């Protein structure tokens, strides 16, 4: 996995690629091209508690550009200064991933360049980066068999469409309109997908579908 982050960094000609997970027990695992000194500093300073990328992505399902996060607090600004001093670029694009047993992971592309160039990069490579994020997470779960998700029934094409549109933030009414179906029919698809995924509610179902790679946004 470490070699793959280096290969992706070189392929995209950017500063860094990183994968980082944390779960409800506090277990962390990571690989990537950040300097070893930054990884050690991040752990020692307890930056997990103040990192705007972690807190911002935890509340989202969709990929996040760092410019859209809240960096206004004193702790966030100090964290960013320290990160820059350790060679972390000021541009970032992070893909949040949810897995079994409370796993939360991030896959990040990082660089230093003008905003316009970074916007072009993220638009051009968004789908590839999301796909790579879930490949990394799948491999990480294979390395930790106890965390592997339970087997799940396959979703139907309509259920995949429904979960995907909900994952990107559309309301139920908007999803029904996009699929040209009634909201009642949409509810049937949602409940069927929720049952197959063993989810307690729709948000949980979307998170499970994403973490298992059943949908990609």
Short mmCIF file of C-alpha atoms in Angstrom, two decimals, residues 4-160:
data_model
loop_
_atom_site.label_atom_id
_atom_site.label_comp_id
_atom_site.label_asym_id
_atom_site.label_seq_id
_atom_site.Cartn_x
_atom_site.Cartn_y
_atom_site.Cartn_z
CA UNK A 4 1.10 2.34 -4.27
CA UNK A 5 0.71 5.76 -2.62
CA UNK A 6 4.14 6.68 -3.95
CA UNK A 7 3.27 5.43 -7.44
CA UNK A 8 -0.01 7.40 -7.46
CA UNK A 9 1.75 10.54 -6.27
CA UNK A 10 4.24 10.25 -9.10
CA UNK A 11 1.56 9.38 -11.66
CA UNK A 12 -0.51 12.45 -10.81
CA UNK A 13 2.61 14.62 -10.31
CA UNK A 14 1.37 16.00 -7.00
CA UNK A 15 2.99 16.41 -3.60
CA UNK A 16 1.29 13.69 -1.58
CA UNK A 17 -1.17 10.80 -1.49
CA UNK A 18 -2.27 9.50 1.92
CA UNK A 19 -4.66 6.95 3.42
CA UNK A 20 -5.61 7.19 7.10
CA UNK A 21 -8.18 5.31 9.16
CA UNK A 22 -9.44 5.62 12.72
CA UNK A 23 -12.16 3.64 14.49
CA UNK A 24 -14.22 3.92 17.66
CA UNK A 25 -11.54 2.12 19.70
CA UNK A 26 -9.00 4.80 18.76
CA UNK A 27 -7.04 2.47 16.49
CA UNK A 28 -5.27 4.37 13.70
CA UNK A 29 -3.57 3.06 10.61
CA UNK A 30 -2.02 5.01 7.80
CA UNK A 31 0.23 5.01 4.81
CA UNK A 32 1.26 7.72 2.43
CA UNK A 33 3.93 10.06 1.22
CA UNK A 34 3.90 12.65 4.01
CA UNK A 35 7.23 13.01 5.78
CA UNK A 36 7.74 10.60 8.68
CA UNK A 37 8.31 13.60 10.92
CA UNK A 38 4.82 14.90 10.15
CA UNK A 39 3.19 11.54 10.88
CA UNK A 40 4.99 11.39 14.24
CA UNK A 41 4.16 15.01 15.01
CA UNK A 42 0.47 14.42 14.17
CA UNK A 43 0.30 11.54 16.63
CA UNK A 44 2.29 13.20 19.42
CA UNK A 45 0.34 16.48 19.26
CA UNK A 46 -3.03 14.71 19.19
CA UNK A 47 -3.97 16.54 16.01
CA UNK A 48 -6.74 14.05 15.32
CA UNK A 49 -8.88 16.09 17.73
CA UNK A 50 -8.37 19.42 15.96
CA UNK A 51 -7.75 18.48 12.32
CA UNK A 52 -10.48 20.27 10.28
CA UNK A 53 -10.11 17.67 7.52
CA UNK A 54 -11.05 14.83 9.89
CA UNK A 55 -13.88 16.70 11.62
CA UNK A 56 -15.21 18.15 8.36
CA UNK A 57 -15.13 14.87 6.44
CA UNK A 58 -16.67 12.92 9.32
CA UNK A 59 -19.93 14.79 8.75
CA UNK A 60 -19.92 14.20 5.00
CA UNK A 61 -20.22 11.34 2.53
CA UNK A 62 -19.02 13.21 -0.54
CA UNK A 63 -15.40 14.09 -1.36
CA UNK A 64 -14.27 17.35 0.21
CA UNK A 65 -11.99 20.10 -1.05
CA UNK A 66 -10.05 21.55 1.87
CA UNK A 67 -11.02 25.08 0.88
CA UNK A 68 -14.61 24.22 1.82
CA UNK A 69 -13.68 23.32 5.40
CA UNK A 70 -13.70 25.57 8.46
CA UNK A 71 -10.17 26.74 9.26
CA UNK A 72 -11.24 29.74 11.33
CA UNK A 73 -10.45 28.53 14.86
CA UNK A 74 -7.12 29.30 16.50
CA UNK A 75 -6.38 25.58 16.89
CA UNK A 76 -7.11 24.93 13.20
CA UNK A 77 -4.88 27.79 12.07
CA UNK A 78 -2.03 26.60 14.30
CA UNK A 79 -2.48 23.06 12.97
CA UNK A 80 -2.32 24.31 9.39
CA UNK A 81 0.85 26.32 10.02
CA UNK A 82 2.50 23.25 11.52
CA UNK A 83 1.36 21.07 8.61
CA UNK A 84 2.76 23.51 6.05
CA UNK A 85 6.05 23.65 7.96
CA UNK A 86 6.26 19.85 7.68
CA UNK A 87 5.79 19.86 3.90
CA UNK A 88 2.03 19.35 3.63
CA UNK A 89 0.60 21.25 0.66
CA UNK A 90 -2.10 23.89 1.10
CA UNK A 91 -4.42 22.23 -1.42
CA UNK A 92 -6.25 19.05 -0.50
CA UNK A 93 -8.99 16.74 -1.74
CA UNK A 94 -10.17 14.09 0.73
CA UNK A 95 -12.56 11.18 0.23
CA UNK A 96 -14.35 10.04 3.42
CA UNK A 97 -14.98 6.31 3.77
CA UNK A 98 -17.04 4.39 6.34
CA UNK A 99 -16.40 0.76 7.19
CA UNK A 100 -17.46 -1.91 9.66
CA UNK A 101 -17.21 -1.61 13.45
CA UNK A 102 -17.08 2.17 13.43
CA UNK A 103 -14.22 2.46 10.96
CA UNK A 104 -13.77 5.90 9.43
CA UNK A 105 -11.08 6.46 6.83
CA UNK A 106 -9.81 9.23 4.60
CA UNK A 107 -8.02 9.07 1.27
CA UNK A 108 -6.32 12.35 0.41
CA UNK A 109 -4.61 13.94 -2.56
CA UNK A 110 -2.47 16.91 -1.51
CA UNK A 111 -0.49 19.53 -3.38
CA UNK A 112 0.65 23.15 -3.53
CA UNK A 113 -0.52 25.14 -6.55
CA UNK A 114 -2.91 27.89 -7.62
CA UNK A 115 -6.61 27.41 -6.89
CA UNK A 116 -7.54 27.24 -10.58
CA UNK A 117 -5.02 24.49 -11.31
CA UNK A 118 -6.20 22.50 -8.31
CA UNK A 119 -9.84 22.88 -9.34
CA UNK A 120 -8.97 21.53 -12.80
CA UNK A 121 -7.11 18.60 -11.23
CA UNK A 122 -9.95 17.59 -8.91
CA UNK A 123 -12.56 17.86 -11.67
CA UNK A 124 -10.46 15.76 -14.04
CA UNK A 125 -9.53 13.05 -11.54
CA UNK A 126 -12.41 13.00 -9.05
CA UNK A 127 -13.84 9.64 -10.13
CA UNK A 128 -10.41 7.97 -10.20
CA UNK A 129 -9.57 9.28 -6.72
CA UNK A 130 -12.88 8.05 -5.28
CA UNK A 131 -12.30 4.65 -6.84
CA UNK A 132 -8.73 4.55 -5.49
CA UNK A 133 -10.00 5.48 -2.02
CA UNK A 134 -12.30 2.48 -1.86
CA UNK A 135 -9.61 0.17 -3.27
CA UNK A 136 -7.25 1.28 -0.49
CA UNK A 137 -9.91 0.73 2.14
CA UNK A 138 -10.77 -2.70 0.78
CA UNK A 139 -7.12 -3.71 0.97
CA UNK A 140 -6.78 -2.30 4.49
CA UNK A 141 -9.78 -4.35 5.61
CA UNK A 142 -8.22 -7.48 4.10
CA UNK A 143 -5.17 -6.85 6.27
CA UNK A 144 -7.47 -6.67 9.32
CA UNK A 145 -9.82 -9.67 8.90
CA UNK A 146 -11.66 -8.96 12.16
CA UNK A 147 -12.82 -5.67 10.65
CA UNK A 148 -14.04 -7.12 7.36
CA UNK A 149 -17.70 -6.37 6.61
CA UNK A 150 -20.27 -9.12 6.80
CA UNK A 151 -21.48 -10.59 3.53
CA UNK A 152 -24.30 -8.57 2.01
CA UNK A 153 -26.83 -9.20 -0.73
CA UNK A 154 -26.20 -7.41 -4.00
CA UNK A 155 -28.27 -4.29 -4.64
CA UNK A 156 -30.47 -4.13 -7.72
CA UNK A 157 -29.62 -1.53 -10.40
CA UNK A 158 -32.52 0.67 -9.19
CA UNK A 159 -31.36 0.37 -5.58
CA UNK A 160 -27.85 1.36 -6.65
#
